[in-house]
Coordinates of C-alpha atoms in Angstrom, one line a residue:
X1 CA -13.9 -16.8 -26.3
X2 CA -15.9 -15.0 -23.5
X3 CA -13.9 -12.9 -21.0
X4 CA -15.2 -10.7 -18.1
X5 CA -12.8 -7.9 -17.3
X6 CA -13.3 -5.7 -14.2
X7 CA -11.9 -2.2 -13.8
X8 CA -11.1 -1.5 -10.1
X9 CA -9.3 1.3 -8.3
X10 CA -9.2 3.9 -5.5
X11 CA -11.6 6.7 -6.2
X12 CA -10.5 9.3 -8.8
X13 CA -7.8 7.1 -10.3
X14 CA -9.4 7.2 -13.7
X15 CA -11.4 3.9 -14.0
X16 CA -14.3 5.3 -15.9
X17 CA -12.2 7.3 -18.3
X18 CA -10.1 4.2 -19.0
X19 CA -13.2 2.1 -19.6
X20 CA -14.5 4.7 -22.0
X21 CA -11.3 4.5 -24.0
X22 CA -11.6 0.7 -24.3
X23 CA -15.2 0.9 -25.5
X24 CA -14.3 3.6 -28.0
X25 CA -11.3 1.7 -29.5
X26 CA -13.4 -1.4 -29.9
X27 CA -16.3 0.5 -31.6
X28 CA -18.7 -0.2 -28.8
X29 CA -19.4 3.5 -28.4
X30 CA -19.1 6.3 -31.0
X31 CA -17.6 8.9 -28.8
X32 CA -15.7 9.0 -25.5
X33 CA -17.4 10.6 -22.6
X34 CA -15.8 12.4 -19.7
X35 CA -16.6 12.3 -16.0
X36 CA -16.3 16.1 -15.7
X37 CA -18.6 16.5 -18.7
X38 CA -21.2 14.2 -17.2
X39 CA -21.6 12.2 -20.4
X40 CA -19.8 8.9 -19.8
X41 CA -21.4 5.7 -21.2
X42 CA -21.1 3.5 -18.1
X43 CA -21.8 6.1 -15.4
X44 CA -25.3 6.5 -16.9
X45 CA -27.2 7.1 -13.6
X46 CA -28.0 10.7 -12.9
X47 CA -26.6 10.3 -9.4
X48 CA -23.2 9.2 -10.8
X49 CA -23.1 12.0 -13.3
X50 CA -24.0 14.7 -10.8
X51 CA -21.5 13.5 -8.3
X52 CA -18.7 12.5 -10.7
X53 CA -18.2 9.1 -9.0
X54 CA -19.2 5.5 -9.9
X55 CA -21.9 4.2 -7.5
X56 CA -23.1 1.1 -9.4
X57 CA -21.1 -1.7 -11.0
X58 CA -22.3 -1.3 -14.6
X59 CA -21.2 -3.2 -17.7
X60 CA -20.3 -2.6 -21.3
X61 CA -19.7 -5.2 -24.0
X62 CA -17.2 -5.2 -26.9
X63 CA -15.4 -7.5 -29.2
X64 CA -11.7 -7.5 -29.8
X65 CA -9.9 -9.9 -32.1
X66 CA -11.6 -13.2 -31.4
X67 CA -12.8 -12.5 -27.9
X68 CA -16.1 -11.2 -26.6
X69 CA -15.6 -9.0 -23.6
X70 CA -17.9 -8.0 -20.7
X71 CA -16.4 -4.9 -19.1
X72 CA -17.4 -4.1 -15.5
X73 CA -16.7 -0.6 -14.2
X74 CA -16.8 -0.8 -10.4
X75 CA -17.2 1.9 -7.7
X76 CA -13.9 3.3 -6.3
X77 CA -15.4 5.1 -3.3
X78 CA -15.1 3.1 -0.1
X79 CA -18.7 3.6 0.8
X80 CA -19.7 1.5 -2.3
X81 CA -17.0 -1.1 -1.9
X82 CA -19.5 -4.0 -1.3
X83 CA -20.8 -3.4 -4.8
X84 CA -17.3 -3.7 -6.1
X85 CA -16.7 -6.9 -4.2
X86 CA -19.8 -8.5 -5.6
X87 CA -18.5 -7.7 -9.1
X88 CA -15.1 -9.2 -8.4
X89 CA -16.5 -12.7 -7.9
X90 CA -17.5 -13.0 -11.6
X91 CA -14.3 -11.5 -13.1
X92 CA -11.9 -13.5 -15.3
X93 CA -9.3 -10.8 -14.9
X94 CA -9.1 -7.4 -13.2
X95 CA -7.3 -4.2 -14.2
X96 CA -6.3 -2.2 -11.2
X97 CA -6.0 1.5 -12.2
X98 CA -3.4 3.4 -10.1
X99 CA -3.0 7.1 -10.4
X100 CA 0.7 7.6 -10.9
X101 CA 0.3 11.0 -9.4
X102 CA -1.0 9.6 -6.1
X103 CA 0.6 6.1 -6.0
X104 CA -0.9 3.1 -4.1
X105 CA -3.7 4.6 -2.0
X106 CA -5.8 3.2 0.8
X107 CA -8.6 1.6 -1.2
X108 CA -6.1 0.2 -3.7
X109 CA -4.8 -2.2 -1.0
X110 CA -8.4 -3.2 0.0
X111 CA -9.1 -4.0 -3.7
X112 CA -5.8 -6.0 -3.9
X113 CA -6.8 -8.1 -0.9
X114 CA -10.2 -8.9 -2.4
X115 CA -8.7 -9.9 -5.7
X116 CA -6.3 -12.2 -3.9
X117 CA -9.1 -13.8 -1.9
X118 CA -11.2 -14.5 -5.1
X119 CA -8.0 -15.5 -7.0
X120 CA -8.6 -13.1 -9.9
X121 CA -5.7 -12.7 -12.3
X122 CA -4.7 -9.0 -12.1
X123 CA -3.1 -6.4 -14.3
X124 CA -2.1 -2.8 -13.4
X125 CA -2.5 0.3 -15.5
X126 CA -0.5 3.2 -14.1
X127 CA -2.6 6.2 -15.1
X128 CA -1.9 9.9 -15.4
X129 CA 1.8 9.4 -16.2
X130 CA 1.6 12.7 -18.2
X131 CA 1.2 14.7 -15.0
X132 CA 4.1 17.0 -14.1
X133 CA 6.4 15.6 -11.5
X134 CA 5.4 12.0 -11.9
X135 CA 8.2 9.4 -11.4
X136 CA 7.0 6.1 -12.9
X137 CA 9.7 4.1 -11.2
X138 CA 8.6 5.4 -7.8
X139 CA 5.1 4.1 -8.4
X140 CA 6.5 0.7 -9.6
X141 CA 8.6 0.5 -6.5
X142 CA 5.6 1.3 -4.4
X143 CA 3.6 -1.5 -5.9
X144 CA 6.5 -3.9 -5.3
X145 CA 6.7 -2.7 -1.7
X146 CA 3.0 -2.7 -0.9
X147 CA 1.3 -5.2 -3.2
X148 CA 3.6 -7.7 -5.0
X149 CA 7.3 -7.9 -6.0
X150 CA 6.3 -10.2 -8.9
X151 CA 5.4 -7.5 -11.5
X152 CA 6.8 -6.9 -15.0
X153 CA 6.4 -4.1 -17.6
X154 CA 4.2 -5.0 -20.6
X155 CA 6.5 -3.0 -22.8
X156 CA 8.9 -5.9 -22.5
X157 CA 6.5 -7.9 -24.6
X158 CA 6.1 -7.0 -28.3
X159 CA 4.0 -9.2 -30.6
X160 CA 4.7 -12.2 -28.4
X161 CA 8.4 -11.7 -28.4
X162 CA 10.0 -11.0 -25.0
X163 CA 13.0 -9.0 -23.9
X164 CA 15.9 -10.8 -22.3
X165 CA 15.0 -9.4 -18.9
X166 CA 11.4 -10.7 -19.1
X167 CA 12.7 -14.1 -20.2
X168 CA 14.9 -14.2 -17.1
X169 CA 12.0 -12.9 -14.9
X170 CA 9.9 -15.9 -16.0
X171 CA 12.7 -18.4 -15.8
X172 CA 13.5 -17.4 -12.2
X173 CA 10.0 -18.6 -11.3
X174 CA 9.9 -21.9 -13.2
X175 CA 12.8 -24.4 -12.7
X176 CA 11.6 -26.7 -15.5
X177 CA 11.5 -23.7 -17.9
X178 CA 14.9 -22.6 -16.8
X179 CA 16.4 -26.0 -17.5
X180 CA 14.8 -26.0 -20.9
X181 CA 16.2 -22.5 -21.6
X182 CA 19.7 -23.6 -20.6
X183 CA 19.5 -26.7 -22.9
X184 CA 17.6 -25.3 -25.9
X185 CA 17.4 -21.6 -25.5
X186 CA 14.3 -19.3 -25.8
X187 CA 11.2 -20.7 -27.4
X188 CA 8.6 -18.0 -28.1
X189 CA 5.5 -20.2 -27.9
X190 CA 6.6 -22.1 -24.8
X191 CA 7.6 -18.9 -22.9
X192 CA 4.3 -17.2 -23.8
X193 CA 2.3 -20.2 -22.6
X194 CA 4.3 -20.2 -19.4
X195 CA 3.6 -16.5 -18.9
X196 CA -0.1 -17.0 -19.4
X197 CA -0.1 -19.8 -16.9
X198 CA 1.7 -17.7 -14.3
X199 CA -0.7 -14.8 -14.8
X200 CA -3.7 -17.1 -14.5
X201 CA -2.3 -18.5 -11.2
X202 CA -1.5 -15.1 -9.9
X203 CA 2.2 -15.9 -9.7
X204 CA 3.1 -12.8 -11.7
X205 CA 1.4 -9.5 -12.5
X206 CA 1.8 -7.2 -15.5
X207 CA 1.6 -3.5 -15.6
X208 CA 1.2 -0.9 -18.4
X209 CA 1.2 2.8 -18.2
X210 CA -0.1 5.9 -19.9
X211 CA -2.9 8.5 -19.7
X212 CA -6.5 7.4 -20.1
X213 CA -7.7 11.0 -20.5
X214 CA -5.2 11.6 -23.3
X215 CA -5.6 8.1 -24.8
X216 CA -1.9 7.2 -24.3
X217 CA -1.1 3.5 -23.8
X218 CA -4.7 2.3 -23.6
X219 CA -4.9 0.4 -26.9
X220 CA -1.5 -1.1 -26.5
X221 CA -2.5 -2.3 -23.0
X222 CA -5.7 -3.9 -24.4
X223 CA -3.6 -5.8 -27.1
X224 CA -1.4 -7.2 -24.4
X225 CA -4.3 -8.0 -22.2
X226 CA -5.9 -9.9 -25.1
X227 CA -2.7 -11.8 -25.7
X228 CA -2.1 -12.9 -22.1
X229 CA -5.6 -13.9 -21.0
X230 CA -7.5 -17.1 -21.8
X231 CA -10.7 -18.7 -20.6
X232 CA -11.9 -22.2 -21.0
X233 CA -15.7 -22.2 -20.4
X234 CA -17.6 -25.2 -21.9
X235 CA -21.2 -25.1 -23.2
X236 CA -21.6 -28.8 -22.4
X237 CA -22.6 -30.3 -19.1
X238 CA -25.1 -29.2 -16.5
X239 CA -26.0 -25.6 -16.2
X240 CA -24.1 -23.7 -13.5
X241 CA -24.2 -20.0 -12.8
X242 CA -23.7 -17.4 -10.1
X243 CA -25.8 -14.4 -9.4
X244 CA -23.7 -11.2 -9.8
X245 CA -26.3 -8.5 -8.9
X246 CA -30.0 -7.7 -8.8
X247 CA -31.7 -4.7 -10.2
X248 CA -35.2 -3.5 -10.9
X249 CA -36.0 -2.0 -14.3
X250 CA -38.2 1.0 -15.1
X251 CA -41.3 -1.1 -14.9
X252 CA -40.4 -2.5 -11.5
X253 CA -39.5 -6.0 -12.8
X254 CA -36.8 -7.8 -10.8
X255 CA -33.8 -8.4 -13.1
X256 CA -31.1 -10.9 -11.9
X257 CA -27.7 -10.6 -13.4
X258 CA -25.7 -13.8 -13.5
X259 CA -22.5 -15.3 -14.9
X260 CA -22.9 -18.6 -16.7
X261 CA -20.0 -20.8 -15.6
X262 CA -21.0 -24.0 -17.4
X263 CA -23.6 -25.3 -19.9
X264 CA -26.3 -23.0 -21.3
X265 CA -29.5 -21.3 -20.4
X266 CA -32.6 -20.9 -22.6
X267 CA -35.7 -18.9 -22.2
X268 CA -38.4 -20.9 -20.3
X269 CA -35.7 -23.2 -18.7
X270 CA -36.4 -23.9 -15.1
X271 CA -33.6 -22.9 -12.7
X272 CA -32.9 -24.5 -9.4
X273 CA -31.5 -22.4 -6.5
X274 CA -31.8 -22.8 -2.7
X275 CA -35.1 -24.7 -2.4
X276 CA -36.8 -23.0 -5.3
X277 CA -37.4 -24.0 -8.9
X278 CA -38.4 -21.1 -11.2
X279 CA -38.7 -20.5 -14.9
X280 CA -36.6 -17.9 -16.7
X281 CA -39.0 -15.7 -18.7
X282 CA -36.5 -13.5 -20.5
X283 CA -32.8 -13.3 -21.1
X284 CA -31.1 -9.9 -21.7
X285 CA -27.7 -8.9 -22.8
X286 CA -26.8 -5.5 -21.4
X287 CA -24.5 -2.9 -22.8
X288 CA -24.6 0.2 -20.6
X289 CA -28.3 1.0 -19.8
X290 CA -29.6 -0.7 -23.0
X291 CA -30.2 -4.3 -23.6
X292 CA -31.3 -6.8 -26.3
X293 CA -33.3 -9.9 -25.6
X294 CA -31.9 -13.3 -26.6
X295 CA -33.1 -16.8 -26.6
X296 CA -30.1 -18.4 -24.9
X297 CA -26.9 -17.7 -22.9
X298 CA -23.8 -19.7 -22.9
X299 CA -20.8 -20.4 -20.6
X300 CA -18.7 -17.4 -19.9
X301 CA -21.4 -14.9 -20.6
X302 CA -22.9 -12.4 -18.2
X303 CA -26.6 -11.9 -18.8
X304 CA -29.6 -10.7 -17.0
X305 CA -32.8 -12.7 -16.6
X306 CA -36.3 -12.2 -15.4
X307 CA -38.4 -14.8 -13.5
X308 CA -36.2 -15.5 -10.5
X309 CA -38.0 -13.9 -7.6
X310 CA -35.6 -14.4 -4.7
X311 CA -32.1 -15.1 -6.1
X312 CA -29.6 -12.8 -4.4
X313 CA -26.0 -11.7 -5.1
X314 CA -23.6 -14.5 -4.6
X315 CA -26.2 -17.3 -4.9
X316 CA -25.3 -20.4 -6.9
X317 CA -27.7 -21.5 -9.6
X318 CA -28.3 -24.9 -11.2
X319 CA -25.7 -27.5 -10.4
X320 CA -23.4 -25.1 -8.6
X321 CA -23.5 -25.5 -4.9
X322 CA -21.1 -23.1 -3.1
X323 CA -22.5 -19.7 -2.2
X324 CA -20.1 -16.7 -2.4
X325 CA -18.9 -15.1 0.8
X326 CA -18.2 -11.4 1.0
X327 CA -15.6 -9.7 3.3
X328 CA -16.7 -6.1 3.1
X329 CA -19.6 -5.5 5.6
X330 CA -20.9 -2.2 6.9
X331 CA -19.9 -1.1 10.4
X332 CA -22.6 1.5 10.8
X333 CA -26.3 1.5 11.0
X334 CA -28.8 4.4 10.7
X335 CA -32.5 5.0 11.3
X336 CA -34.6 5.9 8.3
X337 CA -36.6 9.1 9.0
X338 CA -39.7 9.8 7.0
X339 CA -42.9 11.9 7.1
X340 CA -45.8 10.4 9.0
X341 CA -48.0 10.8 5.9
X342 CA -46.0 8.0 4.2
X343 CA -47.1 4.6 5.4
X344 CA -44.4 2.5 6.9
X345 CA -45.3 -0.4 4.6
X346 CA -44.6 1.7 1.6
X347 CA -41.2 2.7 3.0
X348 CA -40.4 -0.9 3.8
X349 CA -41.4 -2.0 0.3
X350 CA -39.1 0.5 -1.3
X351 CA -36.2 -0.3 1.0
X352 CA -36.6 -4.0 0.5
X353 CA -36.2 -3.4 -3.2
X354 CA -33.0 -1.5 -2.5
X355 CA -32.0 -4.3 -0.1
X356 CA -32.3 -6.9 -2.9
X357 CA -30.0 -4.7 -5.0
X358 CA -27.5 -4.1 -2.2
X359 CA -27.8 -6.9 0.4
X360 CA -25.2 -5.2 2.6
X361 CA -27.9 -2.7 3.5
X362 CA -29.6 -5.4 5.6
X363 CA -32.8 -3.4 5.9
X364 CA -34.5 -4.2 9.2
X365 CA -37.9 -3.3 10.6
X366 CA -37.5 -3.1 14.4
X367 CA -41.0 -4.0 15.7
X368 CA -40.1 -3.1 19.3
X369 CA -39.2 0.5 18.6
X370 CA -41.2 0.8 15.3
X371 CA -38.2 1.9 13.3
X372 CA -36.6 1.1 9.9
X373 CA -32.8 0.7 10.1
X374 CA -30.2 0.3 7.3
X375 CA -26.6 -0.8 7.5
X376 CA -24.1 1.5 5.7
X377 CA -20.4 2.0 5.0
X378 CA -20.4 5.8 5.5
X379 CA -22.2 9.1 5.2
X380 CA -21.7 9.4 1.4
X381 CA -23.8 6.3 1.0
X382 CA -26.6 7.8 3.1
X383 CA -26.6 10.9 0.9
X384 CA -26.8 8.7 -2.2
X385 CA -29.6 6.7 -0.7
X386 CA -31.6 9.8 -0.1
X387 CA -31.4 10.8 -3.7
X388 CA -32.1 7.3 -4.9
X389 CA -35.4 7.2 -2.9
X390 CA -36.4 10.6 -4.1
X391 CA -35.7 9.8 -7.8
X392 CA -37.1 6.2 -7.9
X393 CA -39.9 6.2 -5.3
X394 CA -40.8 9.9 -5.2
X395 CA -40.7 10.6 -1.5
X396 CA -38.2 12.1 0.8
X397 CA -36.3 10.4 3.6
X398 CA -33.5 11.4 5.9
X399 CA -31.3 9.4 8.2
X400 CA -30.3 9.5 11.9
X401 CA -26.7 9.9 12.8
X402 CA -24.9 6.6 11.9
X403 CA -24.1 4.4 14.9
X404 CA -21.5 1.7 15.3
X405 CA -22.6 -1.9 14.7
X406 CA -21.5 -3.8 17.7
X407 CA -21.5 -7.6 18.1
X408 CA -21.3 -10.0 21.1
X409 CA -19.7 -13.3 21.9
X410 CA -18.7 -15.3 25.0
X411 CA -15.4 -16.0 26.8
X412 CA -16.1 -19.5 28.2
X413 CA -17.8 -22.7 27.3
X414 CA -21.3 -23.4 28.7
X415 CA -24.2 -25.8 28.1
X416 CA -27.6 -24.3 27.4
X417 CA -30.9 -26.0 28.0
X418 CA -34.3 -25.3 26.5
X419 CA -37.7 -27.0 27.1
X420 CA -41.0 -26.1 25.4
X421 CA -44.0 -28.0 26.6
X422 CA -47.3 -26.1 26.7
X423 CA -50.3 -28.4 26.4
X424 CA -50.1 -30.7 23.3
X425 CA -46.6 -29.5 22.4
X426 CA -43.2 -31.0 23.3
X427 CA -39.5 -30.3 22.5
X428 CA -36.3 -30.3 24.6
X429 CA -32.9 -29.2 23.3
X430 CA -29.4 -29.3 25.0
X431 CA -26.6 -27.2 23.4
X432 CA -23.0 -26.7 24.1
X433 CA -21.9 -23.2 23.3
X434 CA -18.2 -22.5 22.9
X435 CA -16.1 -19.4 22.1
X436 CA -14.7 -19.6 18.6
X437 CA -11.9 -17.9 16.6
X438 CA -12.5 -14.2 16.2
X439 CA -14.4 -13.1 13.1
X440 CA -15.5 -16.7 12.1
X441 CA -19.2 -16.2 12.8
X442 CA -21.4 -19.0 14.1
X443 CA -20.7 -22.7 13.3
X444 CA -22.7 -25.8 14.2
X445 CA -21.8 -29.3 15.1
X446 CA -23.9 -32.3 16.0
X447 CA -23.1 -34.8 18.7
X448 CA -26.6 -36.1 19.2
X449 CA -27.4 -39.8 18.7
X450 CA -30.4 -40.7 16.5
X451 CA -31.6 -42.9 19.4
X452 CA -32.2 -39.8 21.4
X453 CA -33.6 -37.5 18.7
X454 CA -34.6 -38.3 15.2
X455 CA -32.4 -37.1 12.3
X456 CA -35.2 -35.0 11.1
X457 CA -35.5 -33.1 14.4
X458 CA -31.8 -32.8 14.6
X459 CA -31.8 -31.0 11.2
X460 CA -34.6 -28.8 12.5
X461 CA -32.4 -27.6 15.4
X462 CA -29.6 -26.8 12.9
X463 CA -32.1 -24.9 10.7
X464 CA -33.3 -22.8 13.6
X465 CA -29.8 -21.9 14.6
X466 CA -29.1 -20.4 11.2
X467 CA -32.5 -19.1 10.2
X468 CA -31.9 -15.7 11.9
X469 CA -29.3 -13.7 13.7
X470 CA -29.3 -14.1 17.5
X471 CA -29.0 -11.4 20.1
X472 CA -26.4 -11.2 22.9
X473 CA -27.3 -10.2 26.4
X474 CA -25.2 -7.0 26.8
X475 CA -26.6 -4.7 24.1
X476 CA -28.9 -6.9 22.1
X477 CA -26.3 -6.9 19.3
X478 CA -25.7 -9.8 17.0
X479 CA -24.1 -12.9 18.5
X480 CA -21.0 -14.1 16.7
X481 CA -17.8 -16.2 17.0
X482 CA -19.3 -19.2 18.8
X483 CA -19.5 -22.9 18.0
X484 CA -22.8 -24.4 18.9
X485 CA -23.1 -28.2 19.3
X486 CA -26.3 -30.1 19.6
X487 CA -25.7 -32.5 22.5
X488 CA -29.1 -34.2 22.8
X489 CA -32.8 -33.6 22.6
X490 CA -36.2 -35.1 22.8
X491 CA -39.4 -34.9 20.9
X492 CA -42.9 -36.6 21.3
X493 CA -44.4 -38.9 18.7
X494 CA -47.8 -37.1 18.9
X495 CA -47.4 -33.6 20.2
X496 CA -44.1 -32.3 18.7
X497 CA -44.3 -29.9 15.7
X498 CA -41.5 -28.1 13.9
X499 CA -42.2 -24.8 15.7
X500 CA -41.6 -26.6 19.1
X501 CA -38.0 -27.2 18.3
X502 CA -37.6 -23.5 17.2
X503 CA -38.8 -22.5 20.7
X504 CA -36.7 -25.0 22.5
X505 CA -33.6 -24.2 20.5
X506 CA -33.8 -20.4 21.0
X507 CA -34.5 -20.9 24.8
X508 CA -31.5 -23.3 25.1
X509 CA -29.2 -20.8 23.3
X510 CA -30.5 -17.9 25.5
X511 CA -30.2 -20.0 28.7
X512 CA -26.6 -20.8 27.9
X513 CA -25.8 -17.1 27.3
X514 CA -27.3 -16.3 30.7
X515 CA -24.6 -18.5 32.3
X516 CA -21.7 -17.4 30.1
X517 CA -19.3 -14.5 30.5
X518 CA -20.5 -12.3 27.6
X519 CA -18.1 -10.1 25.7
X520 CA -18.9 -6.9 23.6
X521 CA -17.1 -6.6 20.3
X522 CA -16.6 -3.5 18.1
X523 CA -15.4 -3.1 14.5
X524 CA -11.7 -2.1 14.1
X525 CA -9.6 -0.7 11.3
X526 CA -6.2 -2.0 10.3
X527 CA -4.4 1.2 9.5
X528 CA -1.2 2.2 7.7
X529 CA 0.0 5.8 8.1
X530 CA 2.9 7.4 6.2
X531 CA 4.0 10.9 7.3
X532 CA 7.0 13.1 7.5
X533 CA 9.3 12.7 10.6
X534 CA 8.0 16.0 12.0
X535 CA 4.4 14.6 12.3
X536 CA 5.0 11.1 13.7
X537 CA 4.8 12.2 17.3
X538 CA 1.4 13.8 16.7
X539 CA 0.2 10.6 14.9
X540 CA 1.3 8.2 17.6
X541 CA -0.4 10.4 20.3
X542 CA -3.6 10.4 18.3
X543 CA -3.6 6.6 17.9
X544 CA -3.1 6.1 21.7
X545 CA -5.9 8.6 22.5
X546 CA -8.1 6.7 20.1
X547 CA -7.4 3.4 22.0
X548 CA -5.4 2.0 19.2
X549 CA -2.3 0.0 19.1
X550 CA 0.7 0.1 16.7
X551 CA 3.8 -1.7 15.6
X552 CA 7.2 0.0 15.9
X553 CA 7.4 2.8 13.3
X554 CA 9.6 2.2 10.3
X555 CA 11.6 5.1 8.7
X556 CA 11.8 5.1 4.9
X557 CA 13.7 8.0 3.5
X558 CA 12.2 11.2 4.8
X559 CA 9.0 9.5 5.9
X560 CA 7.9 7.3 8.7
X561 CA 5.4 4.4 8.3
X562 CA 3.4 3.1 11.2
X563 CA 0.9 0.2 11.1
X564 CA -1.6 -1.0 13.7
X565 CA -5.3 -1.4 14.7
X566 CA -7.8 1.1 16.1
X567 CA -11.5 1.1 16.9
X568 CA -13.8 2.4 14.1
X569 CA -15.7 4.4 16.7
X570 CA -12.7 6.5 17.6
X571 CA -11.1 6.8 14.1
X572 CA -13.9 7.0 11.6
X573 CA -13.5 10.7 11.2
X574 CA -9.8 10.9 11.6
X575 CA -9.0 11.3 7.9
X576 CA -10.2 14.9 7.9
X577 CA -8.1 15.7 11.0
X578 CA -5.1 13.9 9.4
X579 CA -5.4 15.8 6.1
X580 CA -5.5 19.1 7.9
X581 CA -2.4 18.8 10.1
X582 CA -0.3 17.1 7.3
X583 CA -1.6 19.6 4.7
X584 CA -2.7 16.7 2.6
X585 CA 0.9 15.3 2.2
X586 CA 0.5 12.3 4.5
X587 CA -1.0 9.0 3.5
X588 CA -3.7 7.3 5.6
X589 CA -4.9 3.8 4.7
X590 CA -7.9 2.3 6.6
X591 CA -9.0 -1.3 6.0
X592 CA -11.8 -3.0 7.8
X593 CA -10.1 -5.4 10.2
X594 CA -13.0 -7.4 11.5
X595 CA -14.2 -7.2 15.1
X596 CA -12.3 -7.2 18.4
X597 CA -13.1 -6.6 22.1
X598 CA -14.7 -3.3 22.7
X599 CA -12.4 -0.6 24.2
X600 CA -15.1 1.0 26.3
X601 CA -17.8 -1.7 26.9
X602 CA -19.3 -0.2 30.1
X603 CA -19.9 3.1 28.4
X604 CA -21.5 1.5 25.3
X605 CA -23.7 -0.9 27.3
X606 CA -25.0 2.0 29.4
X607 CA -25.6 4.2 26.3
X608 CA -27.6 1.5 24.5
X609 CA -29.6 0.6 27.6
X610 CA -30.6 -2.9 26.3
X611 CA -32.9 -4.7 28.8
X612 CA -32.5 -8.5 28.1
X613 CA -35.5 -9.3 30.2
X614 CA -37.8 -7.1 28.1
X615 CA -36.7 -8.4 24.6
X616 CA -39.9 -9.5 23.0
X617 CA -38.0 -11.8 20.5
X618 CA -36.2 -13.9 23.1
X619 CA -36.7 -15.6 26.4
X620 CA -34.5 -17.9 28.4
X621 CA -37.5 -19.2 30.4
X622 CA -38.5 -22.8 29.6
X623 CA -42.1 -24.0 29.6
X624 CA -43.0 -27.3 31.3
X625 CA -46.4 -29.0 31.7
X626 CA -48.1 -30.3 34.8
X627 CA -51.8 -31.2 35.4
X628 CA -52.7 -30.2 31.8
X629 CA -51.2 -26.7 32.1
X630 CA -47.9 -25.2 31.0
X631 CA -45.9 -23.3 33.5
X632 CA -42.7 -21.2 33.2
X633 CA -39.3 -22.2 34.7
X634 CA -36.7 -19.4 34.8
X635 CA -33.3 -20.0 33.3
X636 CA -31.5 -20.4 36.6
X637 CA -33.8 -23.3 37.5
X638 CA -34.3 -24.8 34.1
X639 CA -31.3 -27.1 34.0
X640 CA -32.5 -29.1 37.1
X641 CA -36.0 -29.5 35.5
X642 CA -34.8 -31.0 32.2
X643 CA -36.2 -34.5 31.3
X644 CA -32.9 -35.8 29.8
X645 CA -30.6 -35.1 32.7

């Protein structure tokens, strides 16, 4: 049986140490490494060992009883959380490590939300219980309060036999089982199967506890994990897989890591993804930084292959259709600064390789200002990127001060019209553009009749809507949260080509934005702050000064908890200030809360200084033809000139 287990946590909770113990106990490694000794098996990159943090989601392999495990150790630092989220999508179960000395921390809650979104069965290991002053029950109560009430202690299960309290815990959540219990009493096999089912469906969650560093409770936890997890992958049927990550080996070869979900994959098999069909030239099974080549991979396994030139993280392969969606997106962007002796094409080539490995970077070459930009989660990520470029590509870069990534939308519904008719070309497109629910992106609908525009050309319009991001008019930031409906259009039997509908579609979209009330959006945090009563006044004042909002504070014992929303721009550096005036005794949790209306749009618009009329990528002017010549019609006159009105 193949199982993929992920280890996730807030930074410094002990993930890597816990992973080392699992690998050691299952004879996958000969000796346990330590983060502080810079000799761990999974943190095998020099950057990770020097910094003492996990940056990349790396994997180990081990066998325990009758199961073959792939163990994924994920980053705990928030700056590398997109890497962690990409790993979550291929996990059969996750182990959330919580430091019993620190309790449920900010990133722990982010991890929990992602595991819930991807429906990953979850276990907890309460680490560092050997620390002086740790109260295990306090940590359990904190999990029940912040994450889930439906948790139980693994010590209540011994060789498949349950304590009376665990039997009652399960029976309370299954009426059929309760009735059976009342009639026939406890049946070990039936109760165990019911518990496995509840864990698989995320109805209940198990926790163990101990010390990973001192090897207390780890092996017992693994035995319970093995008992309570099952997978049912089948090697028959069409091949289905999902890309988990992309790397480049020491020879520069692109290596695509994937989870086989159904069927099997053999060397020289052709794999379908997107619109490509490519042959797999090699299959690798990785354990740490080393791998062995194999001739085939089967359902449930995570392997790496060569030969897929463009497959990206989250992409479906073979018969699988649905592409994975990721919640964690960077809210900052920064300019790449490099010496003029280095050609920009070389810089772009290297950063495109990094972009393939971490698609959240979204490396962009801005032709207008001749700059390379990257999207990042924070300044630690920029520091790591500098070292990665130096180590891998042997040149130095620096980065400009990170800037907030703004977005734009509209407040009211408008129709946009685009016409493109230079000599021997013809396309006309009419779009309805409506504001949509916040943080839903761009959607498309089609209300065009085939008598007006062929189905093929209708599909072209849809393709052009999604082939690139679109700029708003206020700051040139990405357009989002709109629904675009194709109303009608027209082509020409002889003169229309595919590029004509791209031009007409973009002009229609832009013309509609010219008439709309445009709205600037900014990223926001959902925060939770826990402080002593003597600090709550200062905290509430800081939130208000940061243009945030909050719910009525709640007093719990000697502490006060306040929740709310606040702009990233005004709060991104608050953790340092907060730690200072609370002497490190307060708790600040920040989670990306999507986008909301900007608190200071006029100031931001002025600072960015975007000139919509000078944007070389967009124009709202339509082109019409008369007397064998094309002529421009500005957006405010274009609607009256359309052929279909």
